[in-house]
CSV table of C-alpha atoms in Angstrom, one decimal:
chain,number,residue,atom,x,y,z
A,1,MET,CA,38.5,142.3,94.9
A,2,PRO,CA,34.9,143.2,95.1
A,3,THR,CA,33.9,144.4,98.5
A,4,GLY,CA,30.6,145.2,100.1
A,5,MET,CA,28.6,143.1,97.5
A,6,ILE,CA,26.1,140.5,98.1
A,7,THR,CA,27.3,137.0,97.0
A,8,LEU,CA,25.9,133.6,96.5
A,9,LEU,CA,26.8,132.7,100.1
A,10,ASP,CA,25.0,135.7,101.5
A,11,ILE,CA,21.8,134.6,99.7
A,12,ALA,CA,22.2,131.1,100.9
A,13,LYS,CA,22.6,132.4,104.5
A,14,LYS,CA,19.4,134.4,104.1
A,15,ASN,CA,17.2,131.7,102.6
A,16,GLY,CA,18.9,128.4,103.2
A,17,SER,CA,19.6,126.0,106.0
A,18,ASP,CA,23.0,125.5,107.8
A,19,ARG,CA,23.4,122.4,105.6
A,20,THR,CA,23.1,124.5,102.4
A,21,VAL,CA,25.4,127.2,103.6
A,22,GLY,CA,28.0,124.6,104.7
A,23,LEU,CA,27.9,122.8,101.3
A,24,ILE,CA,28.3,126.1,99.4
A,25,GLU,CA,31.2,127.1,101.6
A,26,GLU,CA,32.9,123.8,100.9
A,27,THR,CA,32.4,123.8,97.2
A,28,VAL,CA,32.8,127.3,95.8
A,29,VAL,CA,36.5,127.5,96.6
A,30,ALA,CA,37.3,126.3,93.1
A,31,THR,CA,34.9,128.8,91.5
A,32,PRO,CA,35.7,132.4,92.4
A,33,GLU,CA,33.0,133.5,89.9
A,34,LEU,CA,30.5,132.2,92.4
A,35,GLN,CA,32.4,132.6,95.7
A,36,LEU,CA,33.3,136.3,95.1
A,37,GLY,CA,31.0,137.5,92.2
A,38,ALA,CA,28.2,139.9,92.9
A,39,ALA,CA,24.7,138.3,93.2
A,40,ARG,CA,21.2,139.6,93.7
A,41,THR,CA,17.7,138.1,94.1
A,42,ILE,CA,14.9,139.0,91.8
A,43,LYS,CA,11.1,138.7,92.4
A,44,GLY,CA,10.2,136.6,89.4
A,45,ILE,CA,12.2,134.7,86.8
A,46,SER,CA,13.3,137.5,84.5
A,47,TYR,CA,14.9,140.9,85.1
A,48,PRO,CA,14.7,143.9,82.7
A,49,VAL,CA,17.8,146.2,82.6
A,50,LEU,CA,18.7,149.4,80.8
A,51,VAL,CA,22.2,148.8,79.5
A,52,ARG,CA,24.2,152.0,78.8
A,53,ASN,CA,26.3,151.7,75.7
A,54,GLU,CA,28.1,155.0,75.9
A,55,VAL,CA,28.3,158.2,77.9
A,56,PRO,CA,27.7,161.5,76.1
A,57,ARG,CA,30.4,164.2,76.3
A,58,GLY,CA,29.5,167.9,77.0
A,59,GLY,CA,31.2,170.7,75.2
A,60,PHE,CA,32.1,174.3,75.4
A,61,ARG,CA,30.3,177.1,73.6
A,62,SER,CA,30.8,180.7,72.5
A,63,ALA,CA,28.7,183.5,73.9
A,64,ASN,CA,25.2,183.8,72.3
A,65,GLU,CA,25.6,180.3,70.8
A,66,GLY,CA,23.7,177.2,71.7
A,67,THR,CA,24.9,173.6,72.2
A,68,ASP,CA,23.4,170.2,71.4
A,69,ARG,CA,21.3,168.6,74.1
A,70,LEU,CA,22.8,165.3,75.2
A,71,LYS,CA,21.3,162.0,76.2
A,72,ASN,CA,22.7,158.6,77.2
A,73,ASN,CA,22.6,155.7,74.8
A,74,TYR,CA,20.7,152.8,76.3
A,75,VAL,CA,19.6,149.4,75.2
A,76,ASN,CA,16.8,147.5,76.9
A,77,LYS,CA,17.7,143.9,77.8
A,78,THR,CA,15.9,141.2,79.7
A,79,PHE,CA,17.9,138.6,81.5
A,80,GLU,CA,16.2,135.3,82.3
A,81,ALA,CA,16.9,132.9,85.2
A,82,MET,CA,16.8,129.3,84.1
A,83,ILE,CA,15.9,126.2,86.1
A,84,PHE,CA,19.0,124.6,87.9
A,85,ASN,CA,18.1,121.3,89.5
A,86,PRO,CA,20.9,119.0,90.7
A,87,GLN,CA,19.5,115.9,92.2
A,88,TRP,CA,21.1,112.9,94.0
A,89,ALA,CA,19.9,109.6,95.4
A,90,MET,CA,21.2,106.5,97.1
A,91,ASP,CA,19.9,103.1,97.7
A,92,LYS,CA,18.5,103.1,101.2
A,93,ALA,CA,20.1,99.8,101.9
A,94,VAL,CA,23.5,101.1,100.9
A,95,ALA,CA,23.0,104.2,103.0
A,96,MET,CA,22.0,102.2,106.0
A,97,ALA,CA,25.0,100.0,105.7
A,98,ASP,CA,27.4,102.9,105.8
A,99,GLU,CA,29.6,102.7,108.9
A,100,ASP,CA,28.9,106.3,109.7
A,101,GLY,CA,25.2,106.1,109.1
A,102,PRO,CA,22.8,107.1,106.3
A,103,ALA,CA,23.1,110.8,107.1
A,104,ALA,CA,26.8,110.8,106.7
A,105,ALA,CA,26.6,108.8,103.5
A,106,MET,CA,24.2,111.3,102.0
A,107,ALA,CA,26.3,114.2,103.2
A,108,ARG,CA,29.3,112.8,101.3
A,109,GLU,CA,27.2,112.3,98.2
A,110,ALA,CA,25.9,115.9,98.5
A,111,GLN,CA,29.4,117.4,98.8
A,112,GLY,CA,30.5,115.8,95.5
A,113,ILE,CA,27.4,116.6,93.7
A,114,MET,CA,27.5,120.2,94.8
A,115,LEU,CA,31.1,120.6,93.8
A,116,GLY,CA,30.3,119.5,90.3
A,117,ALA,CA,27.2,121.7,90.3
A,118,MET,CA,29.2,124.8,91.2
A,119,ILE,CA,31.8,124.0,88.5
A,120,HIS,CA,28.9,123.5,86.0
A,121,LEU,CA,27.5,126.9,86.9
A,122,ALA,CA,30.9,128.6,86.7
A,123,MET,CA,31.4,127.1,83.2
A,124,GLN,CA,27.9,128.4,82.2
A,125,PHE,CA,29.2,131.9,83.4
A,126,TYR,CA,31.6,131.9,80.5
A,127,TYR,CA,30.3,129.5,77.8
A,128,GLY,CA,26.6,129.8,78.3
A,129,VAL,CA,24.5,127.7,75.9
A,130,ASN,CA,27.7,126.1,74.5
A,131,ASN,CA,28.2,124.6,78.0
A,132,ASP,CA,24.5,123.7,78.6
A,133,ALA,CA,21.9,124.5,76.0
A,134,LYS,CA,19.1,124.7,78.6
A,135,GLY,CA,21.0,127.3,80.8
A,136,PHE,CA,21.5,131.0,80.6
A,137,PRO,CA,23.7,132.9,78.1
A,138,GLY,CA,27.2,133.4,79.4
A,139,LEU,CA,29.8,136.1,79.0
A,140,VAL,CA,30.9,134.7,75.6
A,141,ALA,CA,27.4,135.6,74.2
A,142,GLN,CA,26.9,138.8,76.2
A,143,TYR,CA,30.2,140.7,76.1
A,144,ASP,CA,31.5,143.1,73.4
A,145,LEU,CA,33.3,140.7,71.2
A,146,THR,CA,34.7,143.4,68.9
A,147,GLY,CA,35.7,146.1,71.4
A,148,MET,CA,36.7,144.0,74.5
A,149,THR,CA,38.6,141.1,73.0
A,150,LEU,CA,42.4,140.9,72.9
A,151,ASP,CA,43.6,138.3,70.3
A,152,ALA,CA,46.7,136.3,71.3
A,153,GLU,CA,46.5,135.0,67.7
A,154,GLY,CA,46.9,131.3,68.5
A,155,ALA,CA,44.7,128.6,67.1
A,156,GLY,CA,42.1,128.7,69.9
A,157,GLY,CA,43.0,127.1,73.2
A,158,ARG,CA,42.5,129.2,76.4
A,159,SER,CA,41.0,132.5,77.5
A,160,VAL,CA,41.8,134.9,80.4
A,161,TRP,CA,39.0,137.2,81.5
A,162,ALA,CA,38.9,140.5,83.4
A,163,VAL,CA,35.5,141.1,85.0
A,164,LYS,CA,33.9,144.0,86.8
A,165,PHE,CA,31.2,142.8,89.2
A,166,GLY,CA,28.3,144.9,90.6
A,167,PRO,CA,24.7,146.0,90.0
A,168,GLN,CA,25.7,148.0,86.8
A,169,HIS,CA,28.1,145.4,85.6
A,170,VAL,CA,28.3,141.6,86.0
A,171,GLN,CA,26.1,139.8,88.6
A,172,TRP,CA,24.3,136.6,89.2
A,173,LEU,CA,20.5,136.6,89.3
A,174,TRP,CA,18.8,134.2,91.7
A,175,ALA,CA,15.1,134.1,90.9
A,176,GLN,CA,12.0,134.1,93.2
A,177,ASP,CA,14.0,135.8,96.0
A,178,GLY,CA,16.5,133.0,96.0
A,179,THR,CA,14.1,130.8,98.0
A,180,GLY,CA,14.9,127.7,95.9
A,181,LEU,CA,18.6,127.8,96.8
A,182,VAL,CA,18.1,125.2,99.5
A,183,VAL,CA,19.2,121.6,99.9
A,184,THR,CA,16.0,119.7,100.5
A,185,PRO,CA,15.8,117.3,103.5
A,186,GLU,CA,16.4,113.6,102.8
A,187,ARG,CA,13.3,111.8,101.6
A,188,GLU,CA,12.5,108.2,100.7
A,189,GLN,CA,11.4,107.6,97.2
A,190,THR,CA,10.9,104.7,94.9
A,191,LEU,CA,13.8,104.3,92.5
A,192,TYR,CA,14.0,102.0,89.5
A,193,ASP,CA,16.9,99.9,88.2
A,194,ALA,CA,17.9,99.4,84.6
A,195,ASN,CA,15.2,96.8,84.2
A,196,GLY,CA,12.5,98.9,85.6
A,197,LYS,CA,12.3,97.1,89.0
A,198,PRO,CA,11.6,99.2,92.0
A,199,TYR,CA,13.7,99.7,95.2
A,200,THR,CA,13.6,102.3,98.0
A,201,GLY,CA,16.1,105.2,97.8
A,202,ILE,CA,17.0,108.3,99.7
A,203,CYS,CA,16.9,111.5,97.6
A,204,GLN,CA,17.8,115.1,97.8
A,205,GLU,CA,18.0,118.1,95.4
A,206,ILE,CA,18.3,121.8,94.9
A,207,ASN,CA,15.6,123.3,92.6
A,208,THR,CA,16.3,126.9,91.8
A,209,ARG,CA,16.5,129.4,88.9
A,210,VAL,CA,19.7,131.3,88.1
A,211,GLY,CA,20.7,133.8,85.4
A,212,LEU,CA,23.6,136.1,84.6
A,213,GLN,CA,23.5,139.9,83.9
A,214,LEU,CA,26.1,141.8,82.0
A,215,GLY,CA,25.1,145.5,82.5
A,216,SER,CA,27.7,147.4,80.4
A,217,ARG,CA,29.9,146.9,77.4
A,218,HIS,CA,32.8,147.7,79.7
A,219,SER,CA,31.9,145.0,82.3
A,220,ALA,CA,34.1,142.2,80.9
A,221,ALA,CA,37.1,141.8,78.6
A,222,ARG,CA,38.9,138.7,77.3
A,223,ILE,CA,42.3,137.6,76.1
A,224,ALA,CA,41.5,134.8,73.6
A,225,ASN,CA,43.4,132.3,71.5
A,226,LEU,CA,46.2,131.4,73.9
A,227,ASP,CA,47.3,128.1,72.5
A,228,GLY,CA,50.6,127.6,74.3
A,229,THR,CA,52.8,127.8,71.2
A,230,ALA,CA,55.6,130.3,70.8
A,231,GLY,CA,54.3,133.8,70.6
A,232,HIS,CA,50.8,132.8,71.7
A,233,THR,CA,51.3,132.4,75.4
A,234,LEU,CA,50.3,134.6,78.3
A,235,ASN,CA,52.6,137.4,79.5
A,236,ASP,CA,52.4,140.7,81.3
A,237,ASP,CA,52.2,142.8,78.1
A,238,LEU,CA,48.9,141.0,77.2
A,239,MET,CA,47.6,141.4,80.8
A,240,PHE,CA,48.2,145.2,80.8
A,241,ASP,CA,46.8,145.5,77.3
A,242,LEU,CA,43.7,143.7,78.6
A,243,LEU,CA,43.4,146.3,81.4
A,244,ALA,CA,43.7,149.0,78.8
A,245,LYS,CA,40.4,147.8,77.3
A,246,PHE,CA,38.6,149.3,80.3
A,247,PRO,CA,37.9,153.1,80.6
A,248,ALA,CA,39.6,154.9,83.5
A,249,ASP,CA,36.4,154.9,85.6
A,250,VAL,CA,35.9,151.1,85.4
A,251,ARG,CA,38.5,149.0,87.1
A,252,PRO,CA,38.0,145.2,86.8
A,253,ASP,CA,37.7,143.4,90.2
A,254,MET,CA,39.7,140.3,89.1
A,255,PHE,CA,41.5,138.4,86.4
A,256,LEU,CA,40.1,134.9,86.0
A,257,MET,CA,42.3,132.2,84.5
A,258,ASN,CA,43.1,128.5,84.8
A,259,THR,CA,46.4,126.9,86.0
A,260,ASN,CA,48.0,126.6,82.6
A,261,SER,CA,47.5,130.3,81.9
A,262,LEU,CA,48.9,131.2,85.3
A,263,ASN,CA,51.9,129.0,84.7
A,264,GLU,CA,52.6,130.7,81.4
A,265,LEU,CA,52.4,134.1,83.0
A,266,ARG,CA,54.9,132.9,85.7
A,267,LYS,CA,57.3,131.6,83.0
A,268,SER,CA,57.2,134.8,81.1
A,269,ARG,CA,58.7,136.6,84.1
A,270,THR,CA,62.4,136.7,84.8
A,271,ALA,CA,63.5,136.0,88.3
A,272,THR,CA,65.8,138.7,89.6
A,273,ASN,CA,67.6,137.2,92.6
A,274,ASN,CA,71.1,136.0,93.5
A,275,THR,CA,70.0,132.4,94.1
A,276,GLY,CA,68.3,131.7,90.7
A,277,THR,CA,65.1,130.8,92.4
A,278,PRO,CA,62.3,130.7,89.8
A,279,ALA,CA,59.9,133.7,89.6
A,280,PRO,CA,57.1,133.4,92.2
A,281,ILE,CA,53.5,132.5,91.2
A,282,PRO,CA,51.8,135.8,90.1
A,283,THR,CA,49.0,137.0,92.3
A,284,GLU,CA,48.1,140.3,90.7
A,285,VAL,CA,48.7,142.5,87.7
A,286,GLY,CA,48.3,146.2,88.0
A,287,ASN,CA,47.0,145.7,91.5
A,288,VAL,CA,44.1,143.6,90.1
A,289,PRO,CA,44.1,140.2,91.8
A,290,ILE,CA,44.5,137.0,89.8
A,291,MET,CA,41.9,134.3,90.6
A,292,LEU,CA,42.3,130.6,89.6
A,293,THR,CA,39.2,128.9,88.4
A,294,GLU,CA,38.3,125.3,87.4
A,295,ALA,CA,35.8,126.5,84.9
A,296,LEU,CA,38.0,127.8,82.0
A,297,LYS,CA,38.8,125.2,79.3
A,298,ASN,CA,42.1,124.5,77.6
A,299,ASN,CA,40.5,123.6,74.3
A,300,GLU,CA,38.3,126.5,73.3
A,301,PRO,CA,37.6,127.0,69.6
A,302,ALA,CA,39.4,129.9,67.9
A,303,VAL,CA,37.8,133.3,68.4
A,304,THR,CA,37.7,135.4,65.3
């Protein structure tokens, strides 16, 4: 589990109100990508990064003999933060009629909207423009498809990810110092019905910019094409093979999977006890914790 890293909640506490912090605390539980993943603020709306593709190896030499001079292999990449603007509104008359008052009515609405917004961001984390064409590129577009994919050889279906978070690896980018990560106060605004007729509503929003950085080809790896059929389900062999995709000096912080993948992993294990109790729900593999997420689909297209 990543420790000592700045997260979305830390940025919200720095720049947001108690209301914003509370909403984020309530709604990121289903999205460990946001709850635990590293985050940083940037001054503008884009962030240039030197991505190191490989590390040069030194060598021995004989006396009176030279050696080649070495250099790192870098690629310049620029990561852009895109506008993220969930908004919600309620008829003022409806809010005023709420038994607990208009503030409570708007708070309930905000909680549901924010939960959906966090799941949408977490889905963008993986699927990028295939999730929302106006958002940032996700891991699917950024990671090393050839070198860091383990094929379960099913007909599409699900993926399991192993991710290393941090400044040199995967991190969220919140633009303009994260100042937009604030739930605005309630304000009255004219709304219009389906026939264009006006009425008074109460409105709120978050208007920020967010992006995603993948800083190394060894920052994320994926088991793809888990379709649930015989021979194409999740098991410990696949999980350890996924770990083997990372070099010895890069240990992923977590495995990310949905409940169907977790259940497949549990079923692949044999319970060794006298009572015949089923195998317990797995919580880690190779001392790397397993995190459940709402953001990974069950119907991904086949990865080739």
